[in-house]
Coordinates of C-alpha atoms in Angstrom, one line a residue:
X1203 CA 28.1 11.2 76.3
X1204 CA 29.5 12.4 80.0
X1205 CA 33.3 12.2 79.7
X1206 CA 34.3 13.4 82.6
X1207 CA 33.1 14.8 85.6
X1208 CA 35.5 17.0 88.8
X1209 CA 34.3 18.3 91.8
X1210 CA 35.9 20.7 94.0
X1211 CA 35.0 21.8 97.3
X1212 CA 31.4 20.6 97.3
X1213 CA 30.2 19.5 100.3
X1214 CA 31.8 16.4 102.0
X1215 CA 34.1 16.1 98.5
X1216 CA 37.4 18.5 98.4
X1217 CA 38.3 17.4 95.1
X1218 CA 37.8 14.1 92.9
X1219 CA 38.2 13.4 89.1
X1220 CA 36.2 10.8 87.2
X1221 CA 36.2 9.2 83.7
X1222 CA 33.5 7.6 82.3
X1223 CA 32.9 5.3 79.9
X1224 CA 30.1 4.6 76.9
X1225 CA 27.9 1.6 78.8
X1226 CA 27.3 1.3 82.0
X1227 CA 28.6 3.2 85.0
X1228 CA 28.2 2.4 88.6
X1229 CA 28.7 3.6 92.2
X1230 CA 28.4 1.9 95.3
X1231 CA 29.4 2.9 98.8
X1232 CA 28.0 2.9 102.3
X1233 CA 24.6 5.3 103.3
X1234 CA 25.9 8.7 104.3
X1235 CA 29.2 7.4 102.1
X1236 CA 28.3 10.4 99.9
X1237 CA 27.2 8.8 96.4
X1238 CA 24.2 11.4 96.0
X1239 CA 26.6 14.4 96.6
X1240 CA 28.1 13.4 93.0
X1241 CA 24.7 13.7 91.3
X1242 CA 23.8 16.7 93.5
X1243 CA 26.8 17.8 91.9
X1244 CA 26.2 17.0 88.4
X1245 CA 22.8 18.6 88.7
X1246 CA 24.3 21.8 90.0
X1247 CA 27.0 22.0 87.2
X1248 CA 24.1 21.7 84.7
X1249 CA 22.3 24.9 86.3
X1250 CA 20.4 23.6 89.4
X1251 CA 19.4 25.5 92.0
X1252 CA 21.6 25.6 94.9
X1253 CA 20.0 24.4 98.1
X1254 CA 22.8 24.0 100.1
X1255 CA 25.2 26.2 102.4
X1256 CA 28.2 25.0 101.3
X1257 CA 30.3 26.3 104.3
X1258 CA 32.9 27.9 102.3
X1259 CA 36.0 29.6 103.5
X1260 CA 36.7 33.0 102.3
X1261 CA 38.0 33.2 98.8
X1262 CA 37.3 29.3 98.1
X1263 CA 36.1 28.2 95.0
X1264 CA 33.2 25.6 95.0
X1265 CA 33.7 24.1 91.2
X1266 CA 31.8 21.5 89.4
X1267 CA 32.9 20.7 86.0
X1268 CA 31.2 17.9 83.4
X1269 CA 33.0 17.5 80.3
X1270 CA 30.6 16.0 77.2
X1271 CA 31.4 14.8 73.9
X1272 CA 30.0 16.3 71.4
X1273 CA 27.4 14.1 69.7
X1274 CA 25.1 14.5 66.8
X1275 CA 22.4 15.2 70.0
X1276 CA 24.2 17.9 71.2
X1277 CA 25.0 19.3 67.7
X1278 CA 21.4 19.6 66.7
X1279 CA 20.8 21.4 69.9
X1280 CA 23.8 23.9 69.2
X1281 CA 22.4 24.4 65.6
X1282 CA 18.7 25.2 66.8
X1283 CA 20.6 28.2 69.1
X1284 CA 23.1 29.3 66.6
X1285 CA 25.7 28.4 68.7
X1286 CA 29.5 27.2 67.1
X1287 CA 32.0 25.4 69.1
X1288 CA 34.8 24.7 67.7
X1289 CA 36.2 22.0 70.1
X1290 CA 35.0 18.6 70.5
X1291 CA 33.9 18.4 73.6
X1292 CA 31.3 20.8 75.6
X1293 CA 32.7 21.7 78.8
X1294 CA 30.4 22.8 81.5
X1295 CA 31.4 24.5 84.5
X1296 CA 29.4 26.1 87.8
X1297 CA 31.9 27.9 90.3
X1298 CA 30.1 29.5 93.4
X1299 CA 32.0 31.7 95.7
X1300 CA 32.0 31.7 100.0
X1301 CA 29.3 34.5 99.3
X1302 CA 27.1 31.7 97.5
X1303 CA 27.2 33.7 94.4
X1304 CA 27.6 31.1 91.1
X1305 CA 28.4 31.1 87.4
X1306 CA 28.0 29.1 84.5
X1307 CA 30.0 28.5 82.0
X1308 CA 30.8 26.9 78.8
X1309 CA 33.9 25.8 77.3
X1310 CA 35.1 28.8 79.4
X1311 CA 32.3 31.9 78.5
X1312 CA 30.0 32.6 80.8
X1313 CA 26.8 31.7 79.8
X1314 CA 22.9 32.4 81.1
X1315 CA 21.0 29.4 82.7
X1316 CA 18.7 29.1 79.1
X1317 CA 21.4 28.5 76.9
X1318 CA 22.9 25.6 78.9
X1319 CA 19.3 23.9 79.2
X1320 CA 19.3 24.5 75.7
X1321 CA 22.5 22.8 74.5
X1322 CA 21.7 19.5 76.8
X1323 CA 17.9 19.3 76.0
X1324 CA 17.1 15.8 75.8
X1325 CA 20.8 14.6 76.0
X1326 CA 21.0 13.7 80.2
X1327 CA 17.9 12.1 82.1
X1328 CA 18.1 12.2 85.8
X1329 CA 15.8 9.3 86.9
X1330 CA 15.1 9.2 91.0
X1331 CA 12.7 8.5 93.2
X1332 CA 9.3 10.8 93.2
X1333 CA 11.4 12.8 90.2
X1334 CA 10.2 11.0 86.9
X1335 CA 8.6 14.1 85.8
X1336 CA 7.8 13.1 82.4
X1337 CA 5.5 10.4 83.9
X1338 CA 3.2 12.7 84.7
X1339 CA 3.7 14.4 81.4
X1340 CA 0.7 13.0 78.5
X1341 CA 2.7 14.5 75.8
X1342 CA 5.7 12.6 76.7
X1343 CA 3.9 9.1 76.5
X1344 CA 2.0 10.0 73.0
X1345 CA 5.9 10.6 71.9
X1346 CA 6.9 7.3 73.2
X1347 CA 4.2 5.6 71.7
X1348 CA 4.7 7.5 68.3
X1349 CA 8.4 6.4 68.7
X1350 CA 8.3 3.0 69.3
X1351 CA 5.4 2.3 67.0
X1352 CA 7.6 4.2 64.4
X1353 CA 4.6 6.7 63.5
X1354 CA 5.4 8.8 60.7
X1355 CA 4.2 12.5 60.8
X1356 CA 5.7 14.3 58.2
X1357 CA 2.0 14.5 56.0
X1358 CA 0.0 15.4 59.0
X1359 CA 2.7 18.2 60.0
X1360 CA 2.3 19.3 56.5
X1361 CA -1.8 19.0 56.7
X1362 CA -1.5 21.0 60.4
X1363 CA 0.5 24.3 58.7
X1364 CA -2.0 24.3 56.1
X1365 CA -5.1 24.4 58.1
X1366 CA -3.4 26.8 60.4
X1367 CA -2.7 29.1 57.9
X1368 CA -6.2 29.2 56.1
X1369 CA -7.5 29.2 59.5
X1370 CA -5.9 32.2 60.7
X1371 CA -6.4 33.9 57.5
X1372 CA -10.1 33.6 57.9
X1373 CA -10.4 34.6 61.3
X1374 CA -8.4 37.8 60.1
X1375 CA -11.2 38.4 57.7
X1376 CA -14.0 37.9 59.9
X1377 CA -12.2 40.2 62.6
X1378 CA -12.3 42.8 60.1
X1379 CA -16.0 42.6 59.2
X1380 CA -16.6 44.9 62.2
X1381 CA -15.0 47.9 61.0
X1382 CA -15.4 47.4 57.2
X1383 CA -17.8 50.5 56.4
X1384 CA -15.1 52.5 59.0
X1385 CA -12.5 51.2 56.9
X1386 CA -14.0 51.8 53.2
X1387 CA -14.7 55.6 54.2
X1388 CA -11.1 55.8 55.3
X1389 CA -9.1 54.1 52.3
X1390 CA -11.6 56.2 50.2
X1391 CA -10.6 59.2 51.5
X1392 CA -7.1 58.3 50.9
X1393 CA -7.8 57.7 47.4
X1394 CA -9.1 61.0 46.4
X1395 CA -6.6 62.9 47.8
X1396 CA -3.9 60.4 46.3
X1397 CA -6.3 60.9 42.8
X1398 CA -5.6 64.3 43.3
X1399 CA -1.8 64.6 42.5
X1400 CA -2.0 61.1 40.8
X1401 CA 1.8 60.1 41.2
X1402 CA 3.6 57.9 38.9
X1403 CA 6.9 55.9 38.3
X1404 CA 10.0 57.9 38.9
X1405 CA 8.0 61.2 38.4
X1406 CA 9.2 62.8 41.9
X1407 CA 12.9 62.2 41.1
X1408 CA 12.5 64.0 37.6
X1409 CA 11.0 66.8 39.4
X1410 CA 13.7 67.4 41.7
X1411 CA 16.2 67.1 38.9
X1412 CA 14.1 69.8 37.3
X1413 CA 14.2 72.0 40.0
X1414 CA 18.1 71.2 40.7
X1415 CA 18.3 72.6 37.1
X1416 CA 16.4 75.5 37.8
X1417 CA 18.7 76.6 40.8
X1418 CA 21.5 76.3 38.4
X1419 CA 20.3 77.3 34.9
X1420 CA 22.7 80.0 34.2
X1421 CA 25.7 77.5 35.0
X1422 CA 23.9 75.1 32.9
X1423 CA 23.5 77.5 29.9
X1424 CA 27.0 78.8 30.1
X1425 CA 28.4 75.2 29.9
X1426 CA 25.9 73.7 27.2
X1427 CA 27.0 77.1 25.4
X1428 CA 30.3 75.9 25.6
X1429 CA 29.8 72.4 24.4
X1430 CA 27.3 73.6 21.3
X1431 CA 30.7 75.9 20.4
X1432 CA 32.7 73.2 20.6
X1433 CA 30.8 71.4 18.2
X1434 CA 30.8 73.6 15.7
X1435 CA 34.5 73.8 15.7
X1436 CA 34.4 69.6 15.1
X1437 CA 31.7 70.0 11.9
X1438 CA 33.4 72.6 10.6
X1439 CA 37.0 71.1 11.0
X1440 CA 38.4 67.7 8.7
X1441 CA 40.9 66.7 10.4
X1442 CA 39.1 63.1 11.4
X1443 CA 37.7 62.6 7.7
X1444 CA 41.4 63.3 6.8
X1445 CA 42.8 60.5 9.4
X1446 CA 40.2 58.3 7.6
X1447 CA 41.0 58.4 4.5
X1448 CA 44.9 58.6 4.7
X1449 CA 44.5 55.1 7.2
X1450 CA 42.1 53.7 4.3
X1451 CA 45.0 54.1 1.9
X1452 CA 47.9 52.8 4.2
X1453 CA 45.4 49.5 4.5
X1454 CA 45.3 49.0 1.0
X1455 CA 49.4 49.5 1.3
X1456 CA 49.8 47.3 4.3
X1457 CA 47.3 45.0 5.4
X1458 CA 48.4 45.7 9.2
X1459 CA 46.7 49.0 9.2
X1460 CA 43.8 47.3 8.7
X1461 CA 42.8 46.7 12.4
X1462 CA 43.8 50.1 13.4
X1463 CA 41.1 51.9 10.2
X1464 CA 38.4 49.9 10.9
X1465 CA 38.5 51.1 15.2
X1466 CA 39.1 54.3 13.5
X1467 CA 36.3 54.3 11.5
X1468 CA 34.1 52.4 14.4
X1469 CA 35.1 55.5 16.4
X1470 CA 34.3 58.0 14.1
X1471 CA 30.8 57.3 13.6
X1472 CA 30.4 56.6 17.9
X1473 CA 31.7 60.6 18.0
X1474 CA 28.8 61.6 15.0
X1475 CA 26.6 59.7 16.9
X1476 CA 26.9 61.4 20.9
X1477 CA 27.3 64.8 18.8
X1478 CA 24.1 63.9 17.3
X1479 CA 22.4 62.7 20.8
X1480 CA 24.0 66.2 22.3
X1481 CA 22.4 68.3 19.8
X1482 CA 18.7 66.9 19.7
X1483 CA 18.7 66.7 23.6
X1484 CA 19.6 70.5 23.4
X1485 CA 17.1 71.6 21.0
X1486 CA 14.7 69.4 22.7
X1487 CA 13.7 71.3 25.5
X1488 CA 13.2 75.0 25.9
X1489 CA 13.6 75.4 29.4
X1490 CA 12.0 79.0 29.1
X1491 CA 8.5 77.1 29.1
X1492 CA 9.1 75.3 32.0
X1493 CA 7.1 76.8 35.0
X1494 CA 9.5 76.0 37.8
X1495 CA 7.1 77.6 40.3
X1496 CA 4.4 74.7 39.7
X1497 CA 7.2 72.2 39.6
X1498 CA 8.3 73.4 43.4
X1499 CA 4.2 73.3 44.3
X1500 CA 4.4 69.7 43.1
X1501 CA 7.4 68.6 45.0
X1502 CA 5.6 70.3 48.3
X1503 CA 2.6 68.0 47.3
X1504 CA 4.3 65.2 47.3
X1505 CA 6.1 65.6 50.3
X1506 CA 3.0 66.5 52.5
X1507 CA 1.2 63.7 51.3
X1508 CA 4.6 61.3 51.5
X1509 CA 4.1 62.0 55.3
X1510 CA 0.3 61.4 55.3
X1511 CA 0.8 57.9 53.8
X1512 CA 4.1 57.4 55.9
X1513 CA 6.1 56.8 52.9
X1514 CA 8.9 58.4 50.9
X1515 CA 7.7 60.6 48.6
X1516 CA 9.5 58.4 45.7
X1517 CA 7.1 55.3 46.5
X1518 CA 3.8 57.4 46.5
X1519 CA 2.8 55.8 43.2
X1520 CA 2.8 52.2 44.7
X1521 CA 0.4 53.1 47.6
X1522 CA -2.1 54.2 44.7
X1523 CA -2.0 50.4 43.5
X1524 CA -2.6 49.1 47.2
X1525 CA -5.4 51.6 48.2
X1526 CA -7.7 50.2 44.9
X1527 CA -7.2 46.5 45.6
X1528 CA -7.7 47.2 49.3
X1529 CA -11.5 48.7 48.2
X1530 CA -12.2 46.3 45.5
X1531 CA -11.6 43.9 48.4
X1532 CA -13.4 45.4 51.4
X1533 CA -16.5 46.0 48.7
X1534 CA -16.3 41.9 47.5
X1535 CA -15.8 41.2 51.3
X1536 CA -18.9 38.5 51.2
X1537 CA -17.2 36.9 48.3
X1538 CA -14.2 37.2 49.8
X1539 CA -15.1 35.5 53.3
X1540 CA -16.7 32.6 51.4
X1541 CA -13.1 32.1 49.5
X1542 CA -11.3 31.7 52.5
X1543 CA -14.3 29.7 54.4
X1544 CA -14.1 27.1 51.5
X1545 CA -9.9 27.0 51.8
X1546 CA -10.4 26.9 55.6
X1547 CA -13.0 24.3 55.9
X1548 CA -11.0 21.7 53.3
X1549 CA -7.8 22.5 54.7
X1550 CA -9.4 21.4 58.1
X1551 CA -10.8 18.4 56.6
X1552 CA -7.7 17.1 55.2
X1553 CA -5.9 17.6 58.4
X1554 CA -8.3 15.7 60.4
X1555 CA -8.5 12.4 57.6
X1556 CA -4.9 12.4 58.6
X1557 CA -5.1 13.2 61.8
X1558 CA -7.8 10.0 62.3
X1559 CA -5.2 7.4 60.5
X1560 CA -2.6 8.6 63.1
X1561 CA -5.3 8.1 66.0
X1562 CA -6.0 4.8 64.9
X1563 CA -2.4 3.8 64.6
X1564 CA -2.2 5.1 68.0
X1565 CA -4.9 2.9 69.6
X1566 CA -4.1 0.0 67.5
X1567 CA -0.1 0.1 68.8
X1568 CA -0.4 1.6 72.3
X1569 CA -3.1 -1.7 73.1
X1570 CA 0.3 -3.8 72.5
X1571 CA 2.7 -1.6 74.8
X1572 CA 0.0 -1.8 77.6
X1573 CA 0.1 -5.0 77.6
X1574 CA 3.7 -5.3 76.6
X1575 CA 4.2 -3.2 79.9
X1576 CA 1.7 -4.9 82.6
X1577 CA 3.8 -7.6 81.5
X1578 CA 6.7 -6.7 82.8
X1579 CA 5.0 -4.8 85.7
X1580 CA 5.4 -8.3 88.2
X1581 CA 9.0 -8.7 87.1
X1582 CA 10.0 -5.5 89.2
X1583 CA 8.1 -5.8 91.8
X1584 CA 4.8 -4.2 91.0
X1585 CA 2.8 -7.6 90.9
X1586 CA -0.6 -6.3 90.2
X1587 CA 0.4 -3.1 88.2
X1588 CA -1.8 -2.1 84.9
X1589 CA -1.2 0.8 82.5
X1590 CA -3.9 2.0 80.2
X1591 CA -4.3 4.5 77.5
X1592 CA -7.4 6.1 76.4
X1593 CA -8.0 8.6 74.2
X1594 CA -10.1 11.3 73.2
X1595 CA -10.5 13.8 70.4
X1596 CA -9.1 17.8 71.4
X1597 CA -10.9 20.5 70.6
X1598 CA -10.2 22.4 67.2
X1599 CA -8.5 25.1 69.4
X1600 CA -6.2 22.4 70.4
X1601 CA -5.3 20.8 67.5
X1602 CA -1.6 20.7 66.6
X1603 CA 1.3 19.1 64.4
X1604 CA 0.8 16.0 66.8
X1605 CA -2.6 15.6 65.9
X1606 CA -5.3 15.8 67.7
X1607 CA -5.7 13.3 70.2
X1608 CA -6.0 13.6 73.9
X1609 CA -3.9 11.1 75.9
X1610 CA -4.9 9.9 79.6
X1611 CA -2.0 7.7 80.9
X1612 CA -4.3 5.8 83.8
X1613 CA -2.5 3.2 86.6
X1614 CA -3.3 0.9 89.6
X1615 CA -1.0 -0.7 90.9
X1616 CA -4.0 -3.1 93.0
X1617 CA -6.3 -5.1 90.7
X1618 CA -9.5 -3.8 93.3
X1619 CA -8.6 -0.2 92.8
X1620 CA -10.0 1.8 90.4
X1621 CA -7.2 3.4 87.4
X1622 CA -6.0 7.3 88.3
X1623 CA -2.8 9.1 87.4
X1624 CA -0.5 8.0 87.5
X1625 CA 0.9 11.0 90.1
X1626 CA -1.7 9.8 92.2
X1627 CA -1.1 5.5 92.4
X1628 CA 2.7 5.2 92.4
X1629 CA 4.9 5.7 95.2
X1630 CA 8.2 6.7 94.7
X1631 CA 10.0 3.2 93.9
X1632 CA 7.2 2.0 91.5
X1633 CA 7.5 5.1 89.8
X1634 CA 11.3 4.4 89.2
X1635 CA 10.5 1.3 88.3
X1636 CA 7.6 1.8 85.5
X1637 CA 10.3 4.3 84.1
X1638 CA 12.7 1.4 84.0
X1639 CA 10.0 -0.6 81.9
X1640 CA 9.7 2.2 79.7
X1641 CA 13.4 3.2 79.5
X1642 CA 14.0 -0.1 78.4
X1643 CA 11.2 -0.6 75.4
X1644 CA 12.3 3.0 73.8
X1645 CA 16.2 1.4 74.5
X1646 CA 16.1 0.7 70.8
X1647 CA 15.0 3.8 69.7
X1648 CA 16.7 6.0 71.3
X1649 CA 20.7 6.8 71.0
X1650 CA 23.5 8.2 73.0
X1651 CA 21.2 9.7 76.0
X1652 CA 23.0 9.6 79.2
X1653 CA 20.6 8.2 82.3
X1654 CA 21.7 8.4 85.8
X1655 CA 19.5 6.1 88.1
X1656 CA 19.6 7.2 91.8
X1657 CA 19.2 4.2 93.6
X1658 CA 16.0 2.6 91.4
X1659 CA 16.8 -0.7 93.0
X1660 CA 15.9 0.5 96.8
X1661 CA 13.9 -2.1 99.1
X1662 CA 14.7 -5.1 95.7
X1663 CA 16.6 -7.8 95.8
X1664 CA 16.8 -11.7 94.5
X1665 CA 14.9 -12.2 91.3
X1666 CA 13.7 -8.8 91.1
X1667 CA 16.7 -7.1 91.7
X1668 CA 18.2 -9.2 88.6
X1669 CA 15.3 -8.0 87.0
X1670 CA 16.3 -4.5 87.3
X1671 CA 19.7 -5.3 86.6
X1672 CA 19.3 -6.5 83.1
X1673 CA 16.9 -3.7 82.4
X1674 CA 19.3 -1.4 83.1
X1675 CA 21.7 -3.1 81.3
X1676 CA 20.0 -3.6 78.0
X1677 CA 19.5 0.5 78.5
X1678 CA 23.2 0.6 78.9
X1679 CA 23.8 -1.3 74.9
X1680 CA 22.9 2.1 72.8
X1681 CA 23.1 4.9 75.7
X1682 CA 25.1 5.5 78.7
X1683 CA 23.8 4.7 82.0
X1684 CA 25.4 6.2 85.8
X1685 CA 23.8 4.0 88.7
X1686 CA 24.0 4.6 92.1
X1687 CA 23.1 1.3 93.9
X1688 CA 22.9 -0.4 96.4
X1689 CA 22.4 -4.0 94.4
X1690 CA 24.8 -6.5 94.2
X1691 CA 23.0 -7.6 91.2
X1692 CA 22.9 -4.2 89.9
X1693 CA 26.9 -3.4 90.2
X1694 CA 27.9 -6.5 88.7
X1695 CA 26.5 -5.4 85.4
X1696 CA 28.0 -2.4 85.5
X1697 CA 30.9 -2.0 82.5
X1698 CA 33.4 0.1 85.1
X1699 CA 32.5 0.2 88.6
X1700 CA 33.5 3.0 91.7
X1701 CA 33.4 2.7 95.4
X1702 CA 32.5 6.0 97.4
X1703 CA 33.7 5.8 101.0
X1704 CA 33.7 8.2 103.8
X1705 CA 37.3 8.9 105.4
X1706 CA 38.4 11.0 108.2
X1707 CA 41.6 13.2 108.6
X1708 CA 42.6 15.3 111.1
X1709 CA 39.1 15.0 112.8
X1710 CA 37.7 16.3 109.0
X1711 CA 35.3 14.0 107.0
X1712 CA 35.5 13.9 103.4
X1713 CA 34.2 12.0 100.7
X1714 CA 36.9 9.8 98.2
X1715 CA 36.3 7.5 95.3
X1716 CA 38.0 4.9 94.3
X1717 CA 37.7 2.9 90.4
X1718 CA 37.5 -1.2 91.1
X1719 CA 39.8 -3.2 89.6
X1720 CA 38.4 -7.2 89.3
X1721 CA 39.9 -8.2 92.9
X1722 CA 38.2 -5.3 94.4
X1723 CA 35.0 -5.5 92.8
X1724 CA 34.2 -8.9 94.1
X1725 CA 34.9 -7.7 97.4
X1726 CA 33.0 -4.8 96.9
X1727 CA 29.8 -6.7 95.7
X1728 CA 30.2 -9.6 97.9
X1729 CA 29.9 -6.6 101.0
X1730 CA 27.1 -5.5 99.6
X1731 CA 25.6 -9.0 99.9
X1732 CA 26.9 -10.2 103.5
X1733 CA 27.4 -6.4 105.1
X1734 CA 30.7 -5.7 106.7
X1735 CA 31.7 -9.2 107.5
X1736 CA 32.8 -10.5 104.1
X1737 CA 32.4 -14.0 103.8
X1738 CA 34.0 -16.3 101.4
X1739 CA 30.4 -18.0 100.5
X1740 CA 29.3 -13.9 99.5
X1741 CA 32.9 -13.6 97.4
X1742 CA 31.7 -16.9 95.7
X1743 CA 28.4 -15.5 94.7
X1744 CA 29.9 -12.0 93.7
X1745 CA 32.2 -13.9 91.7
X1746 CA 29.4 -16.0 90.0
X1747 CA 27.6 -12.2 89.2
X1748 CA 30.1 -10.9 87.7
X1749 CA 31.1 -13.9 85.5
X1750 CA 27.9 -14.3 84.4

């Protein structure tokens, strides 16, 4: 939800605050009064272009600042960027300069234009005249349709990621049929010079600690020396045994002792034991037979042939594994590509069996918004409006997590003219206005948007204008709406209501807005219904509007 918007030195508007509200939000105010400027504003905040020279003097500040509280909306869109904000609100500001040089920020960090896009994707909706983009969009109706036919997806998403994989696993294969025989000569090259030194597990680092002993052998003699000396001197000495036996007796004295004899003992027979381990590990080996010069030839070997591979030396022994699969596979290739056919032709099959129950649902629901929606076409205006949707089957290329139909959105807005585009029927109000219709079906689905209608109610009034009115309205009940109009029938919905006028001082124009209390808003609405000259029969019908 927009909290809170402020404008500084934009245009016709030196500076005004505004607070809004969760419902529905209107402005009203004289052509020229400056009403657009605000959402010419907004727009800019929220990283539009700039089309404007705004006349600055040097060193002023143009500033437009929207304030939003943080919904569950906005949340998902901060977690899908990785982006934390501790506050809770998201506080967006553009500031551009007398050279006409702008930033963005958030919550006061300047930010790039992407990441502001990102954080309000699918949160605000500007909805004007010749603008209603996603009317021309397919993909945005086959959502709508999914949405308020409450089409469930989650099995054909599911169907769509397994096709796509065995799919692209195939075509990997197939891709690779070209340069098999180029291939096999390769890895078997590889092979036989890998066969040559035939590495294995952990072999290179016991080479190196060979050859680490060989640059130190007489170091290492002198101090095994010393440690086969040493144990000499414990065999041939008793002292321990001694210990042993004198703790033994104290035990049978004192039963204390016994603790102490028994880690005593447990200790004794851990010494024997290492002693033991010391002396078989030295008699083990005679490092006189060890041809160190061979050991340093194998190292070399497996360090030229670590950089042929592009591996350490260490990991050698694994590539050995990976080249013999790799040729038991390119030489089973047929077998292989029949495999992966198979996976890929049933994974494409179950996809599609789901794909045809979501088409189905799709033609069976959109057949009661059409009509639902020609409707409601005559109630705003568009007397001999029709919408119609056909669809058609993509090809496999196309196919996606959607499924794979192919949506034409068709109009007339003449019952003798043949269905187009919509783009191509509609003029700018009817556009607005099938929007409206549209806005106001998915009004139960969707949740704590924020639409701003630029003056959707131009060239209505009467019956259709209250048309509108309640359309908007019943919007308003689950999302927040911002109207500028020019309706009586439209403002007096409205849940808090401003007046934008154009004042002069000191020969300057500028734009001010003032919030309505009741009073004011019935004089307000009834102008809007007699003009300048407010009559009391005009107050009398504002104040029926707004009561009712």
């Amino acid at each position: 939800m927009l909290v809170s918007l402020e404008i500084k030195n934009f245009l016709l508007i030196k500076k005004i605050f505004i607070n809004f509200i969760n419902g529905f939000n209107a402005f009203t105010g004289e052509t020229g009064a400056g009403k657009s400027i605000i959402i010419e504003g907004l727009k800019l905040a929220l990283g539009g272009k700039n089309q404007t020279n705004l006349n600055l003097k040097e060193n002023e500040i143009s500033s437009i600042k929207a304030v939003f509280e943080i919904n569950n909306l906005i949340k998902k869109n901060l977690d899908e960027l990785n982006l934390i904000i501790e506050d809770d609100y998201l506080i967006v500001e553009r500031q551009i300069n007398s050279n006409q040089k702008s930033k963005l920020l958030v919550n006061g960090e300047i930010k790039p234009l992407n990441i502001i896009k990102g954080i309000l994707k699918n949160v605000i909706e500007f909805q004007e005249n010749f603008e209603q983009q996603e009317l021309f969009d397919n993909k945005y109706f086959l959502k709508f349709i999914d949405n308020i036919s409450g089409i469930k997806k989650d099995n054909l998403k599911s169907y769509f990621e397994k096709f796509k994989d065995s799919k692209n696993i195939y075509q990997a294969h197939l891709d690779n049929e070209k340069n098999i025989n180029e291939k096999l000569e390769i890895l078997k090259i590889k092979n036989n010079k890998i066969k040559i030194l035939n590495p294995t597990k952990n072999e290179y680092e016991e080479l190196l600690n060979k050859r680490n002993l060989n640059k130190n052998i007489k170091k290492y003699s002198e101090i095994s020396n010393e440690i086969k000396k040493s144990i000499s001197i414990y065999n041939s000495n008793d002292n321990f045994n001694s210990i042993e036996k004198n703790l033994y007796k104290l035990e049978e004295i004192n039963r204390e002792y016994s603790n102490i004899s028994q880690k005593f003992a447990s200790l004794i027979l851990d010494i024997n034991e290492l002693i033991n381990d010391l002396e078989n590990k030295f008699n083990s080996v005679d490092y006189d037979e060890i041809d160190f010069d061979e050991i340093d030839e194998k190292i070399y070997q497996y360090q030229q042939l670590s950089k042929f591979f592009e591996v350490d030396p260490e990991n050698l022994f694994s590539i050995k594994e990976e080249i013999l699969i790799e040729i038991d596979s390119l030489e089973n290739f047929d077998k292989e590509k029949k495999n992966l056919f198979n996976k890929y032709t049933n994974d494409l099959n179950n996809y599609k069996k789901e794909a045809l129950k979501i088409s189905n649902l799709r033609k069976k629901e959109s057949k009661k918004i059409s009509e639902n929606i020609n409707k409601q076409l005559p109630i705003v205006n568009i007397e001999q409006g029709q919408i119609i949707f056909k669809f058609s089957e993509k090809d496999e290329k196309d196919y996606n997590s959607q499924g794979y139909d192919e949506l034409d959105v068709l109009f007339r807005t003449n019952k003798n003219s043949d269905f187009s585009s919509i783009k191509k029927v509609a003029s700018g109000g009817e556009l607005s206005r099938l929007l409206l219709i549209i806005k106001s079906l998915s009004a139960n689905n969707d949740k704590d948007l924020t639409l701003i209608f630029d003056e959707v109610d131009s060239g209505l009034s009467g019956k259709i204008a209250s048309n509108v009115s309640e359309k908007i309205n019943n919007i308003s009940k689950k999302n927040q709406v911002i109207a500028i109009t020019h309706s009586p029938q439209v403002a007096s919905k409205a849940d808090k209501h401003w007046k934008i006028e154009k004042v002069i001082k000191n020969d300057e124009m500028t734009s001010e807005i003032f919030e309505l209390n009741d009073e004011s808003r019935v004089n307000e609405i009834a102008s809007l219904i007699s003009g300048a000259k407010i009559t009391e029969t005009a107050k009398k019908v504002a104040s029926d509007l707004l009561q009712n």
